[in-house]
Structure formats: structure tokens, C-alpha cells
Tab-separated table of C-alpha atoms in Angstrom:
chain	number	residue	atom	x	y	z
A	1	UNK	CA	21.516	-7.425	-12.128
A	2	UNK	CA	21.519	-3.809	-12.975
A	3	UNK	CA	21.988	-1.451	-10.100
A	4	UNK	CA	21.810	2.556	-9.816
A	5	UNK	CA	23.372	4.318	-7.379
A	6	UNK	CA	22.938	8.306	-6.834
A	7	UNK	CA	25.523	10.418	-5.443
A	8	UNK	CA	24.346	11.255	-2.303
A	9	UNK	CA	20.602	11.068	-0.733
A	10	UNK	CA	20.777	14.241	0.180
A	11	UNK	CA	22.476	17.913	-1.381
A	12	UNK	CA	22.274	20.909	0.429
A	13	UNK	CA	23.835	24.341	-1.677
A	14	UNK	CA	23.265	27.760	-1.993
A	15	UNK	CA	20.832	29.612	-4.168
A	16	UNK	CA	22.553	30.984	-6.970
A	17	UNK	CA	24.934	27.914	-7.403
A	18	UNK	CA	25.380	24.665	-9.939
A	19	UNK	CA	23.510	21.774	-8.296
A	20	UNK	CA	25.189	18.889	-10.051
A	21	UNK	CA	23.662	15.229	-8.698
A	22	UNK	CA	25.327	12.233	-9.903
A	23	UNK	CA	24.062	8.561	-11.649
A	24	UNK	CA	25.958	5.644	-11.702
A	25	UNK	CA	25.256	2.730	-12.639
A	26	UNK	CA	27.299	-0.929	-12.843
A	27	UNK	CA	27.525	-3.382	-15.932
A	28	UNK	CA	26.530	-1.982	-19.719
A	29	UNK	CA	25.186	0.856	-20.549
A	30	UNK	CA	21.698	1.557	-20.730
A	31	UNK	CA	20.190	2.518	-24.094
A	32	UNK	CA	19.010	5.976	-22.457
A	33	UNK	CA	18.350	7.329	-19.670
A	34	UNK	CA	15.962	9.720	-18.087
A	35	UNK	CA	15.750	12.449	-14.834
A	36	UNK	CA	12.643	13.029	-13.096
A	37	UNK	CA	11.686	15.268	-10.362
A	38	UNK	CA	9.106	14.402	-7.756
A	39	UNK	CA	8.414	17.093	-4.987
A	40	UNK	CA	7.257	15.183	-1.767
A	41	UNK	CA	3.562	13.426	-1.835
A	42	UNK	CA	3.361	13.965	-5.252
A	43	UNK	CA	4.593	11.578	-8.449
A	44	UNK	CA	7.709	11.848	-10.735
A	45	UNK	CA	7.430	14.515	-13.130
A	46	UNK	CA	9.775	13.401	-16.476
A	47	UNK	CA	12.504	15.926	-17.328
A	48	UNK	CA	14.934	14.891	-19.629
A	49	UNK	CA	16.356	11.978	-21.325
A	50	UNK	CA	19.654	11.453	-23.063
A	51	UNK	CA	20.536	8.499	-25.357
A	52	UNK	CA	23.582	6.496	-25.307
A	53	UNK	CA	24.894	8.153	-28.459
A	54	UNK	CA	24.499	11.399	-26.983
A	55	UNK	CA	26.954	13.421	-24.575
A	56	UNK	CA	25.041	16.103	-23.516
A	57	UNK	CA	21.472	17.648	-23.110
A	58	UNK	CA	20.079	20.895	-21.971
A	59	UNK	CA	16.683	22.221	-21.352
A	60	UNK	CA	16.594	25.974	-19.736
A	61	UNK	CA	18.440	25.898	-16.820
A	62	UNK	CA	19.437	22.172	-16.719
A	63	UNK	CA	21.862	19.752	-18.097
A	64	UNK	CA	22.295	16.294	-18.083
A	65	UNK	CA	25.501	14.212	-19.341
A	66	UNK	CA	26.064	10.715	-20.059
A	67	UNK	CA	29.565	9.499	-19.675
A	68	UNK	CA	29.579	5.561	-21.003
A	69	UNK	CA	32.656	4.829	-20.226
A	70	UNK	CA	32.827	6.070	-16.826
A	71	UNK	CA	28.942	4.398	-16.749
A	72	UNK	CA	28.082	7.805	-15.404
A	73	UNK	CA	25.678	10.503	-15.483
A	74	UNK	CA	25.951	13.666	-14.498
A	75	UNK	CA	22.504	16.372	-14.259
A	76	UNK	CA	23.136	19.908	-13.525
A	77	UNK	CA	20.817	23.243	-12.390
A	78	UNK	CA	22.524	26.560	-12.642
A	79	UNK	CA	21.503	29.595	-10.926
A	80	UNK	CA	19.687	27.160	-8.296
A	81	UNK	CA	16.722	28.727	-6.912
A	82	UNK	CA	14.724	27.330	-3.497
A	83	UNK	CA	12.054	26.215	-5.602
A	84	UNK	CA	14.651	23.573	-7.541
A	85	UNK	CA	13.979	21.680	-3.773
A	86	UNK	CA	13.006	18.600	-4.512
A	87	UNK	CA	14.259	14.895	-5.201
A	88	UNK	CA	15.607	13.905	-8.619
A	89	UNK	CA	15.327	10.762	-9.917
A	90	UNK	CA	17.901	9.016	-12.296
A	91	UNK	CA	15.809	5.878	-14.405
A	92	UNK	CA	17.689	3.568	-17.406
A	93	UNK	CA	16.318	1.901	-20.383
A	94	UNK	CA	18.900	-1.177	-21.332
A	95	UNK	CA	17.897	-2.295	-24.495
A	96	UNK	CA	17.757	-5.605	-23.759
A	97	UNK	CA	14.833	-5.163	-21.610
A	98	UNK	CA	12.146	-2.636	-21.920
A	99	UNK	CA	11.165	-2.151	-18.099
A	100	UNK	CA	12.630	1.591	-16.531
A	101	UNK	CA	14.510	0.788	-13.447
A	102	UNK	CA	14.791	4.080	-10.946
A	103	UNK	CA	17.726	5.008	-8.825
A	104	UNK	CA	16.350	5.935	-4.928
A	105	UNK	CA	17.024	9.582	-5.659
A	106	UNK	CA	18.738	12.531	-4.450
A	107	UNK	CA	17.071	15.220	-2.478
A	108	UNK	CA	18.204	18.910	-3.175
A	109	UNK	CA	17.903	21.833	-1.250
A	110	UNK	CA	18.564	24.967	-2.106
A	111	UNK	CA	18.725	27.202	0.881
A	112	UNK	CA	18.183	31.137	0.255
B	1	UNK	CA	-9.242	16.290	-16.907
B	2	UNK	CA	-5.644	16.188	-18.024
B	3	UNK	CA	-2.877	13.407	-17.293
B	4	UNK	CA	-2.923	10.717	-14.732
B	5	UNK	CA	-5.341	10.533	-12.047
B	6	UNK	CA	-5.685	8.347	-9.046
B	7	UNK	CA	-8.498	7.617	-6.481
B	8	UNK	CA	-8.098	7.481	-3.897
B	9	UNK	CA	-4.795	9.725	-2.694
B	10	UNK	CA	-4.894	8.262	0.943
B	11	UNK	CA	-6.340	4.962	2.012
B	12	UNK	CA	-6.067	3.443	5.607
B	13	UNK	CA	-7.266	-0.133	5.362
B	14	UNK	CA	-7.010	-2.884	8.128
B	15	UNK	CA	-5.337	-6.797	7.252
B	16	UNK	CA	-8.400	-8.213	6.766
B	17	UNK	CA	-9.715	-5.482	4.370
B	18	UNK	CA	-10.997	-5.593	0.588
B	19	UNK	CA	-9.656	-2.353	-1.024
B	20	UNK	CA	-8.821	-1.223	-4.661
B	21	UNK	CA	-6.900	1.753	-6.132
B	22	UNK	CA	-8.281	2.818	-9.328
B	23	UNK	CA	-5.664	5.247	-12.153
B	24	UNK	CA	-7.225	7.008	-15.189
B	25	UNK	CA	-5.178	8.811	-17.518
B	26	UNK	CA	-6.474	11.543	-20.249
B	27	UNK	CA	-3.584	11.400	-22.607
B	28	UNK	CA	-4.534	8.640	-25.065
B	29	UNK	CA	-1.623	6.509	-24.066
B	30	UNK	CA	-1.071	2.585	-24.537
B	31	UNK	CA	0.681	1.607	-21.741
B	32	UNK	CA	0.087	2.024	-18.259
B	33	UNK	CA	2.290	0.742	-14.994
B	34	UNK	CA	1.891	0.472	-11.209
B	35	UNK	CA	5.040	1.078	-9.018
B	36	UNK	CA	5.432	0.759	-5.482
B	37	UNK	CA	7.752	3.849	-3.834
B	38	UNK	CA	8.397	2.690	-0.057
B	39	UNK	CA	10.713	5.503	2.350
B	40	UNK	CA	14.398	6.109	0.462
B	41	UNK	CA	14.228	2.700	-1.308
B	42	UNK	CA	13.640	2.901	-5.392
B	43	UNK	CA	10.632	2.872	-7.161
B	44	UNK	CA	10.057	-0.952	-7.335
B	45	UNK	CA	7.846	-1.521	-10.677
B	46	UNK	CA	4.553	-4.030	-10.044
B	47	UNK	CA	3.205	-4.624	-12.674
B	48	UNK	CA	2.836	-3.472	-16.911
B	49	UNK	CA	-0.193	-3.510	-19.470
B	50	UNK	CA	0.179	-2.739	-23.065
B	51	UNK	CA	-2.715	-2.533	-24.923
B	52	UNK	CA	-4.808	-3.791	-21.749
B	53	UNK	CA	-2.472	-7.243	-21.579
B	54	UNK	CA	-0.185	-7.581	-18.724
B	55	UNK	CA	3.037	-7.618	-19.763
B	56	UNK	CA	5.438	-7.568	-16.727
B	57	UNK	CA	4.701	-9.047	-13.521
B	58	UNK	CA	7.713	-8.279	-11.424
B	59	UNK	CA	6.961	-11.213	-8.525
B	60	UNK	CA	4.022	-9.501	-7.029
B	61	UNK	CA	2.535	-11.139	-4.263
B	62	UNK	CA	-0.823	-12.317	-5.031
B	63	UNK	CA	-2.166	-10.230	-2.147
B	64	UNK	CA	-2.023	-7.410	-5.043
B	65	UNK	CA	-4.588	-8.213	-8.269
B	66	UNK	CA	-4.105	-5.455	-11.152
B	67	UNK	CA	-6.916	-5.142	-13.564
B	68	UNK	CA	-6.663	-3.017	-16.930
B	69	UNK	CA	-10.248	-2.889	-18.562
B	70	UNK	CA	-9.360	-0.817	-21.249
B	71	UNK	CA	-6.010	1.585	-22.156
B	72	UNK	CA	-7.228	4.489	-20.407
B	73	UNK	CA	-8.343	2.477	-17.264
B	74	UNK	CA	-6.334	0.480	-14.511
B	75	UNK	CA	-6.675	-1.138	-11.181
B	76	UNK	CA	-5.002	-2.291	-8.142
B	77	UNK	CA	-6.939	-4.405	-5.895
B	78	UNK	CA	-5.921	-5.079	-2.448
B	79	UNK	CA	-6.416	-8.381	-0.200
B	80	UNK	CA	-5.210	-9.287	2.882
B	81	UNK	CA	-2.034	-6.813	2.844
B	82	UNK	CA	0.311	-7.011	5.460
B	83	UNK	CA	1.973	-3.715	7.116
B	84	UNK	CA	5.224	-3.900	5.473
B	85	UNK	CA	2.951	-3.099	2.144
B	86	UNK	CA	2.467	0.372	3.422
B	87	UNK	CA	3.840	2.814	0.480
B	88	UNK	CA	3.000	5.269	-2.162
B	89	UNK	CA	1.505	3.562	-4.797
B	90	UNK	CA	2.260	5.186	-8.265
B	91	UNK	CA	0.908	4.770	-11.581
B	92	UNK	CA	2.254	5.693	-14.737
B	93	UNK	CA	1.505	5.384	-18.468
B	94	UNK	CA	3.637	5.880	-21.276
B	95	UNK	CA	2.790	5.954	-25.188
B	96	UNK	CA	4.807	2.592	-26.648
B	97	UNK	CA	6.003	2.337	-29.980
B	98	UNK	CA	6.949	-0.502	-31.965
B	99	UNK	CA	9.529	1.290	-33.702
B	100	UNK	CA	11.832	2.802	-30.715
B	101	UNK	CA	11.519	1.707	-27.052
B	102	UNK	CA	12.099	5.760	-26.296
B	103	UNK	CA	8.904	6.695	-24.145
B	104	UNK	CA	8.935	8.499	-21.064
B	105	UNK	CA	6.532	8.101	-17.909
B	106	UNK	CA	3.611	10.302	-16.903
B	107	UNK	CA	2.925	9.910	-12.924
B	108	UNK	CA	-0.273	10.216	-10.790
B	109	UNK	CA	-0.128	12.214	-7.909
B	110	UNK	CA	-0.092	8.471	-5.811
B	111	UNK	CA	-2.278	6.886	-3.716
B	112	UNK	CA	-0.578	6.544	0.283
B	113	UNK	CA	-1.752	3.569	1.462
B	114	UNK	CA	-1.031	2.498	5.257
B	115	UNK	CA	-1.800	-1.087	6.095
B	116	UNK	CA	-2.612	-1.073	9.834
């Protein structure tokens, strides 16, 4: 079966720096794969996604790579702020199935 | 309203007790999902409905009974839950398309259950 791991359950860096979490996962590749953020008693909020053809996203501040041959992921936040606090959430699409299966998250914070 | 809402956000039910958790989401989508979160484990997916059909049932115990009267509507009833069913119960939906299996999730807030 398909298994996720992230880097670390927990990140702790200073505001101003890269916050770079890690995703990686074991057999193929998936056919995409998405980042959420979920702040604590509250759901997943969605984002970004990269496909498996692609090597690199960005959206404002973050950035999210997809490495398939190291079967890796890599999501980035410059200029971290103490807001960014929360835990991300790494999720794959394999396109032999259509269910999302979720990694058990990092938790970043970003001290002032 | 907008997005995904859930009723109620906190429930406290004993073993014995008949509960349900109800989701409504305001964004014209055609799929909708239940996921169970439990403490720094992964979000374990229960159950899916596309077009109001269930479409994944991912070994649920029958102690948990979805219902999906319509697209916009879905339920999770609860029955004689045991304690280790305590979690955050999420639900989700997610606009599918026949042509590309690309869709991303839209979250409720959750509904923290404790089974005492």
C-alpha cells in the first residue's frame, strides 16, 4: 500500500526564514499532489497542487516541488511570518485510484 | 452561507447513544466525503458519494451509517460508538469531473465528537 511520510511532526524557525516541510512517499508516483493547511480545531484549507509532469509551483509566498524520482516533495514559505503557524498537510492522487490519501502532517511554528 | 458547514461542532454522546452529524455545503459541488482525523494519525477517509451514491466505503464499522439525500446534503449517523471513535470528524466535497480526476477538497470546520 501507499504510504506518506512528512519530514518531521513538528518545525520550529524563525520569522523571517524559508520554512521548507518535506513529502515522501514509497512506490509510484502519484498523479498529483496537493498541500493543505489546517490551523488547530478547524478543517484543511486546500493550497496548492502540483501534477506529476510539473516541477515546480508557486503561489505568493509559497512553493511546492515534486521530485519523481526521488518520490519527493518539497513545500516552501519565505519570509515566514507567526501567522504561517499551523500544520500542513501533504495528500496524493495515484491515478489508479481516485481516493486522496493524507500524510499526518507537519506542524510549523514560526516564533517572532 | 458559503462553503461547508457542519452541525454540530462538538458532540459528547454516551455508548448507548443515537447521534447524527449532519454537513451542508453551498458551493454546488458533486461529491462530498467524511474523514475521520484522530490525534497525529492521518486523515483516515470513511466514506464517498458522487452524485448522492456511495462510492467508497473504506471498512467502516457499521456502528457509523452515512446518508447523502441529495448533493448538497450529507449525514453521519452514530450507534453504539465505542471510545476509541472519539475524533474530529471532517467533511469535505469536491466538484468531480469525468474528464480529469484533478479536484481539490473543501473542509468543514469538523464536528469533535468524544464518545464517553
Amino acid at each position: 500500500s501507499q504510504k506518506i511520510e512528512q519530514n518531521s511532526e513538528a518545525l520550529n524557525i524563525q520569522e523571517g526564514k524559508t520554512a521548507t516541510l518535506t513529502c515522501n512517499y514509497t512506490n509510484y508516483s502519484p498523479a498529483y499532489l496537493q498541500w493543505y493547511r489546517q490551523d488547530p480545531g478547524r478543517g484543511p484549507v486546500f493550497l496548492l497542487l502540483i501534477r506529476e509532469n510539473e516541477k515546480e509551483k508557486r503561489k505568493e509566498r509559497l512553493k511546492v516541488t515534486f521530485d519523481t524520482t526521488l518520490k519527493q516533495s518539497l513545500f516552501h514559505i519565505t519570509a515566514s511570518q507567526p501567522a504561517d503557524s499551523a500544520t500542513y498537510l501533504c495528500a496524493l492522487t495515484y491515478s489508479s485510484a481516485s481516493k486522496i490519501i493524507f500524510g499526518s502532517g507537519t506542524r510549523l511554528s514560526i516564533r517572532p | 452561507e458559503t462553503g461547508v458547514t457542519q452541525t454540530p461542532r462538538h458532540l459528547v454522546m454516551g455508548m448507548t447513544n443515537k447521534k447524527s452529524l449532519k454537513c451542508e455545503q453551498h458551493l454546488g459541488h458533486n461529491a462530498m466525503y467524511w474523514y475521520k482525523q484522530s490525534a497525529k494519525k492521518p486523515l483516515e477517509l470513511m466514506f464517498v458519494y458522487n452524485f448522492k451514491e456511495q462510492t467508497e466505503n473504506n471498512s467502516v464499522p457499521s456502528r457509523f451509517s452515512p446518508e447523502c439525500p441529495n448533493s448538497s446534503h450529507l449525514f453521519l449517523h452514530l450507534h453504539t460508538l465505542q471510545p476509541e471513535d472519539s475524533a474530529l470528524y471532517l467533511c469535505a466535497s469536491s466538484q468531480e469531473r469525468a474528464t480529469s480526476m484533478l479536484r481539490e477538497l473543501f473542509f468543514g470546520e469538523g464536528s469533535r465528537l468524544t464518545v464517553l
